[in-house]
Short mmCIF file of C-alpha atoms in Angstrom, two decimals:
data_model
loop_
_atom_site.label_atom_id
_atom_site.label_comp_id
_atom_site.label_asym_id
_atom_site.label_seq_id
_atom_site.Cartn_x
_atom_site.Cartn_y
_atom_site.Cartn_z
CA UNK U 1405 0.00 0.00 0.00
CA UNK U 1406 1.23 3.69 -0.93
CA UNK U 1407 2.19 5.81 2.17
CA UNK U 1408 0.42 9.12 0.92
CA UNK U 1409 0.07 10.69 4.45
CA UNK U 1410 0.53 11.08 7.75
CA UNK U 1411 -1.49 8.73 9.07
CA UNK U 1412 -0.56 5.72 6.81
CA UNK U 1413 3.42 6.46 7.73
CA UNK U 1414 1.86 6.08 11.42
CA UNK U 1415 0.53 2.72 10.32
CA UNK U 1416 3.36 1.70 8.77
CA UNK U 1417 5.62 2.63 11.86
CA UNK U 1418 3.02 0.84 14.02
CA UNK U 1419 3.49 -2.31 11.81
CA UNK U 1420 7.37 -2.09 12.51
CA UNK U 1421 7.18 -1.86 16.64
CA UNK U 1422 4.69 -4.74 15.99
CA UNK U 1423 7.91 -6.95 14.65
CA UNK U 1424 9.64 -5.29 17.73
CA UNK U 1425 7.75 -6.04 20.76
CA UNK U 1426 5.04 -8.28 21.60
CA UNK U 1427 1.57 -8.14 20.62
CA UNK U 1428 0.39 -7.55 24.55
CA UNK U 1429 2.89 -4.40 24.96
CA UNK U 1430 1.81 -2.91 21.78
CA UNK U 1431 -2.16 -2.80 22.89
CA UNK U 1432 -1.11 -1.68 26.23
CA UNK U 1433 1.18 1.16 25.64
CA UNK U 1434 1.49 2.12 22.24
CA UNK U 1435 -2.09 1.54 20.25
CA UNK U 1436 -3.39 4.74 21.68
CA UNK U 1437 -0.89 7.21 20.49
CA UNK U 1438 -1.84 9.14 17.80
CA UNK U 1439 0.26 10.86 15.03
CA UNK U 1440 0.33 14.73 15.25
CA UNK U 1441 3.17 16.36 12.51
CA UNK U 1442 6.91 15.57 10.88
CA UNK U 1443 9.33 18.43 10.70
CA UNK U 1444 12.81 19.27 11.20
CA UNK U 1445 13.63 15.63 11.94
CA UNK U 1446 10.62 15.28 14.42
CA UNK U 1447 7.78 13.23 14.41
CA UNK U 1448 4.67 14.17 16.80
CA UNK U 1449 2.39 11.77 18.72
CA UNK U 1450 -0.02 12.28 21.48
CA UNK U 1451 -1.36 10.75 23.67
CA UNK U 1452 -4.25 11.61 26.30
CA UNK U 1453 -2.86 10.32 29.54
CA UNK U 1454 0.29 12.06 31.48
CA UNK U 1455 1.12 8.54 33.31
CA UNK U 1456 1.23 6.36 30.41
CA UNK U 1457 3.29 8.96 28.65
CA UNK U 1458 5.74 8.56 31.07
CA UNK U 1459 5.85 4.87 30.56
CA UNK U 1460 6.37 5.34 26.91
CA UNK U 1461 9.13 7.57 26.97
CA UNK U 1462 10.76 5.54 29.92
CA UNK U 1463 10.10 2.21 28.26
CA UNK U 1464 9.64 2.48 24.20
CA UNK U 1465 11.73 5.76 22.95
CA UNK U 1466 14.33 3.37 21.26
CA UNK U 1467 11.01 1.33 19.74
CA UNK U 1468 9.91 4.05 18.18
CA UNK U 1469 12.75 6.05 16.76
CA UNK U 1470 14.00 2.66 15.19
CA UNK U 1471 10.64 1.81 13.84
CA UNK U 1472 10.47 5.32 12.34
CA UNK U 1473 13.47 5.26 10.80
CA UNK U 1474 13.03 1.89 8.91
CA UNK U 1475 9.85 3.93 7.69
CA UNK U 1476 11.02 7.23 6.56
CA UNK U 1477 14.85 5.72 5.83
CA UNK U 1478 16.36 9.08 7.43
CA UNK U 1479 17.33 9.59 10.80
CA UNK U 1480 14.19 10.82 12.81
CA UNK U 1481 12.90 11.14 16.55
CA UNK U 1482 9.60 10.21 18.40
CA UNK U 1483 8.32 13.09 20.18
CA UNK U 1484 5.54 12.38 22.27
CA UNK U 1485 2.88 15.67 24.02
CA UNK U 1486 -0.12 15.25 25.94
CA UNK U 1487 -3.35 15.09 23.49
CA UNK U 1488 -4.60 18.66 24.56
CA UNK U 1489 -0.78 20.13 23.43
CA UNK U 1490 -2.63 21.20 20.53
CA UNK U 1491 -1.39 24.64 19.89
CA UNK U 1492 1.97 25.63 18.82
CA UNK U 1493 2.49 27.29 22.01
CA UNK U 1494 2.03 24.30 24.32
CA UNK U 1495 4.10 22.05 22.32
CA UNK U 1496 6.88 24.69 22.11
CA UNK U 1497 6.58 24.20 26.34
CA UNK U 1498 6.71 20.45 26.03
CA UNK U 1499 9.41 20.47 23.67
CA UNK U 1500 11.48 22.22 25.69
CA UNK U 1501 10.14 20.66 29.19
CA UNK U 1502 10.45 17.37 27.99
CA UNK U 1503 14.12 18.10 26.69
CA UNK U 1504 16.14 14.83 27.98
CA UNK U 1505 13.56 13.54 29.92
CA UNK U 1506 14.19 10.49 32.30
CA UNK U 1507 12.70 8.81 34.83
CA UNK U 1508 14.03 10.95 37.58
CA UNK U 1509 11.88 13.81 36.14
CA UNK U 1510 8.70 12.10 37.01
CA UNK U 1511 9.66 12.29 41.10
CA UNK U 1512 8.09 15.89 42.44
CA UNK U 1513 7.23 17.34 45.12
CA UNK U 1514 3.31 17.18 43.87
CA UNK U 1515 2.89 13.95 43.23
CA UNK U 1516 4.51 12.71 47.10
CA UNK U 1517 2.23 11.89 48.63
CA UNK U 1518 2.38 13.69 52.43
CA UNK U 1519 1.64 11.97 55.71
CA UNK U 1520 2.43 12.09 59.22
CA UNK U 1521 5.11 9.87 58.67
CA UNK U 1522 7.12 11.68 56.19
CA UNK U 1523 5.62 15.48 56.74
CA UNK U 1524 8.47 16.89 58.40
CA UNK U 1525 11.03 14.89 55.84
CA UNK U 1526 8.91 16.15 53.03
CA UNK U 1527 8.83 19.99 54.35
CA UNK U 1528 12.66 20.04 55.43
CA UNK U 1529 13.01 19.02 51.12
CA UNK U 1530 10.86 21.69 50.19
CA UNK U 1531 12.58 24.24 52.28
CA UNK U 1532 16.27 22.88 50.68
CA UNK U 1533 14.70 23.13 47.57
CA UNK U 1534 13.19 26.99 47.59
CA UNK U 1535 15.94 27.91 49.54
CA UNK U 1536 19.68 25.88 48.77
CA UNK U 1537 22.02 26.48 51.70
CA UNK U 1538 19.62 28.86 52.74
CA UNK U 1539 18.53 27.17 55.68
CA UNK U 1540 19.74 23.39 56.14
CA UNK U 1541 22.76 22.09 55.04
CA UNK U 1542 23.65 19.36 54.49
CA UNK U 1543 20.24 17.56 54.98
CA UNK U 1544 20.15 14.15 55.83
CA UNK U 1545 17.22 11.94 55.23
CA UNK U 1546 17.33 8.61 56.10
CA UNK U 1547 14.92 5.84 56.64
CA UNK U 1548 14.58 1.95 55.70
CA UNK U 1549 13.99 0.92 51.81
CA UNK U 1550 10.54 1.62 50.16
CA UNK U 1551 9.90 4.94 52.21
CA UNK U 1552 9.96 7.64 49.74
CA UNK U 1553 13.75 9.12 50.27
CA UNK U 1554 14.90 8.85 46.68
CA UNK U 1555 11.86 10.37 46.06
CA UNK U 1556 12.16 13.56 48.16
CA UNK U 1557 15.98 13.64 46.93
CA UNK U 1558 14.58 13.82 43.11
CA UNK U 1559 12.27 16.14 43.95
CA UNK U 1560 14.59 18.50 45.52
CA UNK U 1561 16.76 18.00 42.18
CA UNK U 1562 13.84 18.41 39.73
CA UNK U 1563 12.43 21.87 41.89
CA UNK U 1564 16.02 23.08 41.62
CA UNK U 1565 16.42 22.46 38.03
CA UNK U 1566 12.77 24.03 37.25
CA UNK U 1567 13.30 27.46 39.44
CA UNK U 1568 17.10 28.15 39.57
CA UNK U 1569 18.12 26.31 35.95
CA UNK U 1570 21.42 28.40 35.97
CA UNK U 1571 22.35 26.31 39.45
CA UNK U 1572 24.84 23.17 38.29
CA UNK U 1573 23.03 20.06 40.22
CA UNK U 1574 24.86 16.52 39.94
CA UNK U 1575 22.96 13.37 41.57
CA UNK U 1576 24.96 10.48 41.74
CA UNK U 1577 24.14 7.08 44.89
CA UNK U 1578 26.84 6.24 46.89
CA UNK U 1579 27.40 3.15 45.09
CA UNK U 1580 27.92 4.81 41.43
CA UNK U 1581 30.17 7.80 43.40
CA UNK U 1582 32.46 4.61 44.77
CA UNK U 1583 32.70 3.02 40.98
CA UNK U 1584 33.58 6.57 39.53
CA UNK U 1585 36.12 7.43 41.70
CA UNK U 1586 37.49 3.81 40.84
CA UNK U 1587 37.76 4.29 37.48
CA UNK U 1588 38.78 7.92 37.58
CA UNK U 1589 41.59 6.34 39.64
CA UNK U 1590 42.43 3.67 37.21
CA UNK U 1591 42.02 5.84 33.87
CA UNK U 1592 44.14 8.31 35.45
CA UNK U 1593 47.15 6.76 34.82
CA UNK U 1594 46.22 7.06 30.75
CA UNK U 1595 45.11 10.41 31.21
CA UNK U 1596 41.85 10.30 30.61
CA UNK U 1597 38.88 10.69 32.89
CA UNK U 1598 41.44 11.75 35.33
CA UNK U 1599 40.83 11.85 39.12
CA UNK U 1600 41.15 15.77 38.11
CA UNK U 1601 37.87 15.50 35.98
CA UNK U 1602 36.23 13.47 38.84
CA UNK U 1603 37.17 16.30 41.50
CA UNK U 1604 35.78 19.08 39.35
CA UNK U 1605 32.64 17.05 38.40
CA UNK U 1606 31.37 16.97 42.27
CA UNK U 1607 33.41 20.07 43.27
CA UNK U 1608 32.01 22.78 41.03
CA UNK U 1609 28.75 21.87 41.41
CA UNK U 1610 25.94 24.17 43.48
CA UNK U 1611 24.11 21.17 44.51
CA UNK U 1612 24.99 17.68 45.39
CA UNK U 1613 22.96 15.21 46.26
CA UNK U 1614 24.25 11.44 46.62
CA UNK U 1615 21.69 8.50 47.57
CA UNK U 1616 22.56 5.59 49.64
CA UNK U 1617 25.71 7.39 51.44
CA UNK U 1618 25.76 4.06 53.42
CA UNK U 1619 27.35 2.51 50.80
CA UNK U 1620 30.87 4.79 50.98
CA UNK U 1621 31.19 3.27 54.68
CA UNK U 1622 34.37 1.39 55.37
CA UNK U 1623 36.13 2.49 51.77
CA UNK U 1624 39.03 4.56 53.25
CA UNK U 1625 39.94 6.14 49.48
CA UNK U 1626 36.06 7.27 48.86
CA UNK U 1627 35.10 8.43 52.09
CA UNK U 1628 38.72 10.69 51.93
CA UNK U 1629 37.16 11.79 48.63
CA UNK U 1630 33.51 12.67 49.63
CA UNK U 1631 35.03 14.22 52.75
CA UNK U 1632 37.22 16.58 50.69
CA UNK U 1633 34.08 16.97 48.26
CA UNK U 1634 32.25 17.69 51.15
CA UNK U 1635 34.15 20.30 52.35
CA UNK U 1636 35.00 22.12 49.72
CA UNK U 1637 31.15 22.28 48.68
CA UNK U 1638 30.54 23.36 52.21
CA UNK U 1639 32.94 26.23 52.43
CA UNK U 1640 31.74 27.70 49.51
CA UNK U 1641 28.12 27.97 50.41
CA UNK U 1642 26.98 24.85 48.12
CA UNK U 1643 24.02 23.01 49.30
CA UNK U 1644 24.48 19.16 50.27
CA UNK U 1645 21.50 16.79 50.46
CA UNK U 1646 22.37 12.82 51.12
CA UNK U 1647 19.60 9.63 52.08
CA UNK U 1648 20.83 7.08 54.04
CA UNK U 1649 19.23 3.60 55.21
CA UNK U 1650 19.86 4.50 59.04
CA UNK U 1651 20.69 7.16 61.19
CA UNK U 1652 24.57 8.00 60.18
CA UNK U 1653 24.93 6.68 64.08
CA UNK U 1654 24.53 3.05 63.21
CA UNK U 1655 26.68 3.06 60.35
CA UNK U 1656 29.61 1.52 62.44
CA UNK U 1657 32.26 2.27 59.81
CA UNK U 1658 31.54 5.66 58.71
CA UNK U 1659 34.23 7.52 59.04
CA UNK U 1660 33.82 9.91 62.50
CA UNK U 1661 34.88 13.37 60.28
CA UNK U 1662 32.20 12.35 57.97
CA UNK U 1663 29.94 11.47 60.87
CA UNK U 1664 30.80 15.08 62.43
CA UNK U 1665 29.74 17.09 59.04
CA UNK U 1666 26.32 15.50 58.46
CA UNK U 1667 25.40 15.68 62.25
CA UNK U 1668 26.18 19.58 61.96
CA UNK U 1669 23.21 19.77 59.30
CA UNK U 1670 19.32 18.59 59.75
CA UNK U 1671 18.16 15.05 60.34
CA UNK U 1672 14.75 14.07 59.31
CA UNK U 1673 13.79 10.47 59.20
CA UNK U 1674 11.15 8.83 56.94
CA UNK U 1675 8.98 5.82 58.35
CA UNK U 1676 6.91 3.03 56.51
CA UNK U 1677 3.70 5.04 55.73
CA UNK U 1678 0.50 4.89 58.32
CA UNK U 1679 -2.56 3.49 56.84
CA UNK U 1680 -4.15 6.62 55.82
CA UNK U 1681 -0.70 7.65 53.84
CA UNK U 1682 -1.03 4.68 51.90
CA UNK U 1683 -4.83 4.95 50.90
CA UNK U 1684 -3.27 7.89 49.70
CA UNK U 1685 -0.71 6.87 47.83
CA UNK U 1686 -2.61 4.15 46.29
CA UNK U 1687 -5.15 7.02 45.17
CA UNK U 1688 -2.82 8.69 43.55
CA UNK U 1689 -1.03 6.26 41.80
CA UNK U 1690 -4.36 4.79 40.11
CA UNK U 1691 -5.17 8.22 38.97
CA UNK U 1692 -1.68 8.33 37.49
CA UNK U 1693 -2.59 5.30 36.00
CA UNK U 1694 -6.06 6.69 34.35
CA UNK U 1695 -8.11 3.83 36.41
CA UNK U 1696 -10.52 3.94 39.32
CA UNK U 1697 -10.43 1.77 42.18
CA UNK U 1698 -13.34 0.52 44.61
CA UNK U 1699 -12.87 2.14 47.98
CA UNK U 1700 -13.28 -1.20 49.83
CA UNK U 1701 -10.31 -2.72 47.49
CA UNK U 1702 -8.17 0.39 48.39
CA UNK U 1703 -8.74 -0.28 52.03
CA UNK U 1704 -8.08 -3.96 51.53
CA UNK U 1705 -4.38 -2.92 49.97
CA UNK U 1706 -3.79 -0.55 52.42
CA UNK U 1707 -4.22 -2.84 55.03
CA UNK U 1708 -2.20 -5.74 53.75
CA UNK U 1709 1.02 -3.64 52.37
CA UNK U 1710 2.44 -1.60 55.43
CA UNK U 1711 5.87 -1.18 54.59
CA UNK U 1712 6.76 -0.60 50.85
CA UNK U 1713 5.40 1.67 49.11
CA UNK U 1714 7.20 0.33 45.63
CA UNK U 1715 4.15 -2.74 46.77
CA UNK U 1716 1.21 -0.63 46.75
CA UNK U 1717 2.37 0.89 43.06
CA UNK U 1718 3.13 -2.37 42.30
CA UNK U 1719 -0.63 -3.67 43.04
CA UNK U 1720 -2.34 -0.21 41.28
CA UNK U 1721 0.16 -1.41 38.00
CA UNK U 1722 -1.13 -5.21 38.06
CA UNK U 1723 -4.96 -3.50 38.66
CA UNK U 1724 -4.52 -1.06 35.51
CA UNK U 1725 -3.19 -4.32 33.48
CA UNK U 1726 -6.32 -6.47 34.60
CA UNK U 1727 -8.44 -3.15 33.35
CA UNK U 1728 -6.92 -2.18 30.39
CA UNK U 1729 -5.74 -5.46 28.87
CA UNK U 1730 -8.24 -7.96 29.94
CA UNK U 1731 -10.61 -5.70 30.62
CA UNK U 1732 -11.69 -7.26 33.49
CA UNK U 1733 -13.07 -5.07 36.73
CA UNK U 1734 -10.94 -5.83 39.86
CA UNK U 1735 -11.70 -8.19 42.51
CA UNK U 1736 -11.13 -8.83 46.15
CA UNK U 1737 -10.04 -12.42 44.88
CA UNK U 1738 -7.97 -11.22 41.81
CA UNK U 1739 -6.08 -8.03 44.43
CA UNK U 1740 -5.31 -10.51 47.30
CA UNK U 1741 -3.44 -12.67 43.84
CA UNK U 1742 -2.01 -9.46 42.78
CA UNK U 1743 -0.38 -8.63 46.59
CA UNK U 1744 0.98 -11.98 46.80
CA UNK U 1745 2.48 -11.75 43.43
CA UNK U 1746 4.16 -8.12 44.22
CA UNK U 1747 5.54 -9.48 47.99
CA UNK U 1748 7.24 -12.23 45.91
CA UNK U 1749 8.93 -10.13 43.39
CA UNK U 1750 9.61 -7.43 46.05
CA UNK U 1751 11.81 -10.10 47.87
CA UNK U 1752 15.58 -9.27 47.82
CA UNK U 1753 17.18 -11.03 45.31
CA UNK U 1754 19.42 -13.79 46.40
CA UNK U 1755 22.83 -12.75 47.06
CA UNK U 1756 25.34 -14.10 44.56
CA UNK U 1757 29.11 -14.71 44.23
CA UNK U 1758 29.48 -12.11 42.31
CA UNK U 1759 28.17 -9.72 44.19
CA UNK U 1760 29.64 -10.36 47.22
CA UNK U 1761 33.44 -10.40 45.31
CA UNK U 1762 32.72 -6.91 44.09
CA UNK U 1763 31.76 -4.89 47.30
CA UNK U 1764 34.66 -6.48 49.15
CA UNK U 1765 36.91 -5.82 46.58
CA UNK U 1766 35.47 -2.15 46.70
CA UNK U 1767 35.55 -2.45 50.20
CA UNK U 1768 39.41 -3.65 50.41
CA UNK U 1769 40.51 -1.41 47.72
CA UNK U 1770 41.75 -4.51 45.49
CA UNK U 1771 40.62 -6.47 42.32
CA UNK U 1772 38.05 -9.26 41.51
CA UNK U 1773 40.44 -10.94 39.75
CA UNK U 1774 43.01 -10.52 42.59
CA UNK U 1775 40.59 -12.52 45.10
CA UNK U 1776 39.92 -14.90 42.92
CA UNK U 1777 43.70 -15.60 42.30
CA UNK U 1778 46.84 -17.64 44.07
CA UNK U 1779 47.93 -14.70 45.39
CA UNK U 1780 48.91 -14.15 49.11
CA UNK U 1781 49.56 -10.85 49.92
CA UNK U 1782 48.33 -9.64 53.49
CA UNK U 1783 45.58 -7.61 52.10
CA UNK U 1784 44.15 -9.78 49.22
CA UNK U 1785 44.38 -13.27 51.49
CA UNK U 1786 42.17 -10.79 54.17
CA UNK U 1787 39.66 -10.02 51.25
CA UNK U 1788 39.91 -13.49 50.08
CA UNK U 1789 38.74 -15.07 53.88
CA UNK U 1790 36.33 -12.01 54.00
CA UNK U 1791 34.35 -12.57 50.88
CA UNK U 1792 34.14 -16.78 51.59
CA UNK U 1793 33.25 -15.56 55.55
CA UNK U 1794 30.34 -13.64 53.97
CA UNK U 1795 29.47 -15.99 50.93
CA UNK U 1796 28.47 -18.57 54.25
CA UNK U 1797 26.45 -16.01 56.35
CA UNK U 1798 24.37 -14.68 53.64
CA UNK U 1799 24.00 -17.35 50.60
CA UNK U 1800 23.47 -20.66 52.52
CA UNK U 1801 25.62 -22.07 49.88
CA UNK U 1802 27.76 -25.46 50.97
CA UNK U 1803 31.37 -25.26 51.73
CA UNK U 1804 31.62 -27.08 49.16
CA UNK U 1805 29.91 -24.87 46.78
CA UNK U 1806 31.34 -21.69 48.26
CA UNK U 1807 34.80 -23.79 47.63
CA UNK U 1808 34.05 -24.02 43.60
CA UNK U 1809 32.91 -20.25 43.04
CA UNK U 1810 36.59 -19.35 44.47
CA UNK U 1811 38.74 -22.18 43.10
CA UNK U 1812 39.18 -24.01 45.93
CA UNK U 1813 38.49 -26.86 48.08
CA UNK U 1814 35.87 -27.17 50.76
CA UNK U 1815 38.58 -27.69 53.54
CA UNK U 1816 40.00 -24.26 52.27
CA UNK U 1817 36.72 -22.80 52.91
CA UNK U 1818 36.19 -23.95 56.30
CA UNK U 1819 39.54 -22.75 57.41
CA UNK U 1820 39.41 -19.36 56.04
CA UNK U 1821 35.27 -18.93 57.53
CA UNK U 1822 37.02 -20.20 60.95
CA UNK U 1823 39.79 -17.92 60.82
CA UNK U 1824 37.57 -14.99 60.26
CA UNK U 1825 35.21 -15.56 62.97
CA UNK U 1826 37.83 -15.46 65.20
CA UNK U 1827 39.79 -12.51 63.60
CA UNK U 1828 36.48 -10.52 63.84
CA UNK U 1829 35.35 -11.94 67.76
CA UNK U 1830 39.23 -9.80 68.52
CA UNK U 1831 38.60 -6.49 66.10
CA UNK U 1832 35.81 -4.76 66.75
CA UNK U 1833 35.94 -2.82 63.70
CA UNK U 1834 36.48 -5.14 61.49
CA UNK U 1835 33.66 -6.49 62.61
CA UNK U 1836 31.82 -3.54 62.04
CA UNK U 1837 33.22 -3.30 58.13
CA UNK U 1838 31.78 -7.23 57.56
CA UNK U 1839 28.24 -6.29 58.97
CA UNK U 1840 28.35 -2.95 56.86
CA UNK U 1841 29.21 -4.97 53.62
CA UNK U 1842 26.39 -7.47 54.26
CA UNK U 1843 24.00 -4.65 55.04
CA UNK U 1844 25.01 -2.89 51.55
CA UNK U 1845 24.27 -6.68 49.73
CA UNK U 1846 20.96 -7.05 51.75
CA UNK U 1847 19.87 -3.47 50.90
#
C-alpha cells in the first residue's frame, strides 16, 4: 500500500514496533498514540494520559525512533505531548520541558504523597529546595527501603532544576560515586577521565545530592574523597542533600569526620507510611494510571502492604493491566493474587558470588580478579577469607559450593570462615566493616 500521508506512515511505523515487541505491549502502551506532525527531523504523537506517557518515553523511545526510521529511511525522533498540546504554544513548552527527559523527572514534590510519617522529611526538602544552603545544610534523610527518600531527593533535584536552571546540580548514589572514583583512579594513569575531571565534576557543582551514602562506609579512598568533596562544597556555600538507610549513628564504619559534618546539618527520618498515607498513595497512583479503584479494594491494599510503598504501586500497575488489557473489573479475589504476586517479586534477590566479590573488593581497595587468584599478599588473602566468611552467612551455599565459586576446596573454605570468625570476635571494627558490607548486599 502507498504511504500518501501522515497517518498511513503512522501505520506503517506501528506495523514495525509490531515486529519489535510483543503483541500484549503494543495494545497496552502504544495503540493509543496518535500521530500529530513531521518536521525538522521530528515526528509528533499524542497521547491523552500524562502517566502512560511517562511509561512510553521511559520504556519504548528506542522502539519508536527505530521503527520510524526503517519507515522514513532518514534519521528521525519520536516526540511524544499530551493530546490537549494542541497549539503551537504548548508544544513549544513540552518540547522544551520534555528536553532529555528520564525517569528521575517524574519524582516531584506534587505527586509525594504527604503523611504524618514523612511530613516533616517532606517539608525540610521543600525548604532545601526553595531555599539551597539557605537554611539546612547538608540535609540528611534517612529511613529503611521503600519509604519515599529517593523520592524527596529527586524532587529536591527536579524543583532546583525548574526554578534556579542556571544552578549546576549533579545526583549520583553512593554506590555509582564509589565506581567513579574507581575508574577515575584507574584511567588516570592514561590520562583520561582523570581523578582531576572526577574532583571538578562533584566540586564545582551548586548542589549535590548522593543517595545511599551508606554505601561509601568502610572504603578509606572514597570516604577521603567525599570528605574533601564535602568540604570544599561546604565552604563555599553549596548546598548538600544525602539519604541514608539509618541514622549515620549506626553506620559503624563511617568515618567519625564524615559522621561530624552531616550531624552539623538537619536530620529528618522517613517511616513506613501509616494506613491513611497509603490509601493515599494508592489514590494517587491509580489516577496516574487513568483507572478507578473501589474504595473497599483500596482499604483492603492498604491494610495488607504496610511497609513498601514500591508494593502498593506495584498492586495499582497489576490492577490497571487487569483493566486495560483484559478488561476485566478488579476483585477482592484477583487483588489478594495481585499482593501476593508483588511481595514475591519485592523479595531481595538472592545474594550471589558475584556480588559479594565486588563490594569487598570495593571495600578492600583490590581487584576481583586478585581474590579470585593464588595470590597471598596480606591484604588480598584478608579479602579473600572475608568474601568466603560472607558468601556462608548470607548465601546458605555449601562449603563445598562456596569452595568451587573461588577455586578451591571445601577444607579451604572452612579454614578461612574459621579464621575470620575469630579474627572478627578480637577487632571490633572489622567487625563492624563485615556487617556494613552485608547490610550494603541485603539493601
Amino acid at each position: 500500500m502507498p504511504i500518501n500521508s501522515l497517518n498511513d506512515i503512522w501505520a506503517a511505523v506501528c506495523e514495525e514496533c509490531k515486529n519489535s515487541i510483543s503483541e500484549i505491549a503494543f495494545d497496552c502502551f502504544l495503540k493509543d498514540l496518535k500521530p500529530v506532525s513531521i518536521e525538522q527531523g521530528v515526528f509528533k504523537v499524542s497521547i491523552d494520559n500524562e502517566y502512560m506517557k511517562g511509561l512510553i518515553e521511559q520504556n519504548y523511545t528506542e522502539v519508536l525512533n527505530n521503527a520510524v526510521r526503517r519507515v522514513m529511511g532518514i534519521e528521525m525522533e519520536v516526540f511524544i505531548i499530551l493530546e490537549d498540546d494542541d497549539n503551537e504554544e504548548k508544544i513549544r513548552n513540552a518540547e522544551i520541558f520534555s528536553e532529555g527527559l528520564t525517569f528521575e523527572d517524574f519524582f516531584t514534590f506534587d505527586n509525594f504523597i504527604v503523611g504524618s510519617t514523612n511530613r516533616f522529611a517532606h517539608a525540610a526538602s521543600l525548604a532545601v529546595a526553595d531555599n539551597p544552603n539557605i537554611i539546612y545544610n547538608p540535609l540528611v534523610i534517612y529511613g529503611p527501603s521503600g519509604v519515599g527518600k529517593t523520592h524527596l531527593m529527586l524532587a529536591i533535584k527536579n524543583y532546583i532544576k525548574k526554578r534556579f536552571p542556571a544552578k549546576k546540580i549533579e545526583y549520583t548514589r553512593g554506590e555509582d560515586f564509589t565506581n567513579q572514583l574507581i575508574k577515575a583512579l584507574q584511567n588516570g594513569k592514561l590520562g583520561i577521565e582523570s581523578i582531576e575531571d572526577f574532583r571538578d565534576k562533584f566540586r564545582n557543582t551548586d548542589v549535590l545530592l548522593i543517595d545511599d551514602i551508606h554505601f561509601i562506609a568502610g572504603k578509606e579512598q572514597t570516604q577521603e574523597e567525599f570528605f574533601n568533596t564535602f568540604n570544599a562544597l561546604h565552604q563555599n556555600g553549596k548546598q548538600i542533600v544525602v539519604t541514608l538507610d539509618r541514622p549515620p549513628r549506626e553506620v559503624k564504619t563511617l568515618d567519625d569526620r564524615i559522621r561530624s559534618r552531616l550531624e552539623s546539618g538537619l536530620f529528618a527520618d522517613i517511616v513506613p507510611p501509616d494506613f491513611e498515607t497509603r490509601v493515599g498513595i494508592i489514590n494517587k497512583k491509580a489516577e496516574q494510571a487513568g483507572i478507578t479503584i473501589e474504595e473497599s479494594l483500596v482499604y483492603y491494599i492498604a491494610d495488607h502492604i504496610k511497609v513498601n510503598t514500591r508494593q502498593l504501586e506495584g498492586v495499582v500497575k497489576k490492577i490497571q493491566a487487569l483493566i486495560t488489557i483484559q478488561n476485566k473489573i478488579p476483585t477482592l479475589s484477583s487483588v489478594q493474587g495481585f499482593i501476593r504476586d508483588v511481595i514475591n517479586d519485592t523479595k531481595p534477590e538472592p545474594i550471589k558470588i558475584e556480588k559479594i566479590i565486588s563490594e569487598v573488593a570495593r571495600t578492600y581497595n583490590v581487584s576481583e580478579n586478585d581474590i579470585l587468584s593464588n595470590r597471598r599478599t596480606a591484604p588480598l588473602v584478608l579479602a579473600r577469607q572475608v568474601a568466603m566468611y560472607i558468601a556462608r552467612e548470607t548465601t546458605g551455599m555449601s562449603f563445598k559450593a562456596i569452595g568451587e565459586s573461588f577455586g578451591k576446596d571445601h577444607s579451604t573454605v572452612l579454614y578461612n570462615v574459621d579464621r575470620i570468625e575469630k579474627f572478627l570476635a578480637e577487632r571490633p571494627y572489622e567487625k563492624a566493616l563485615v556487617e556494613d558490607i552485608i547490610k550494603n548486599l541485603k539493601s
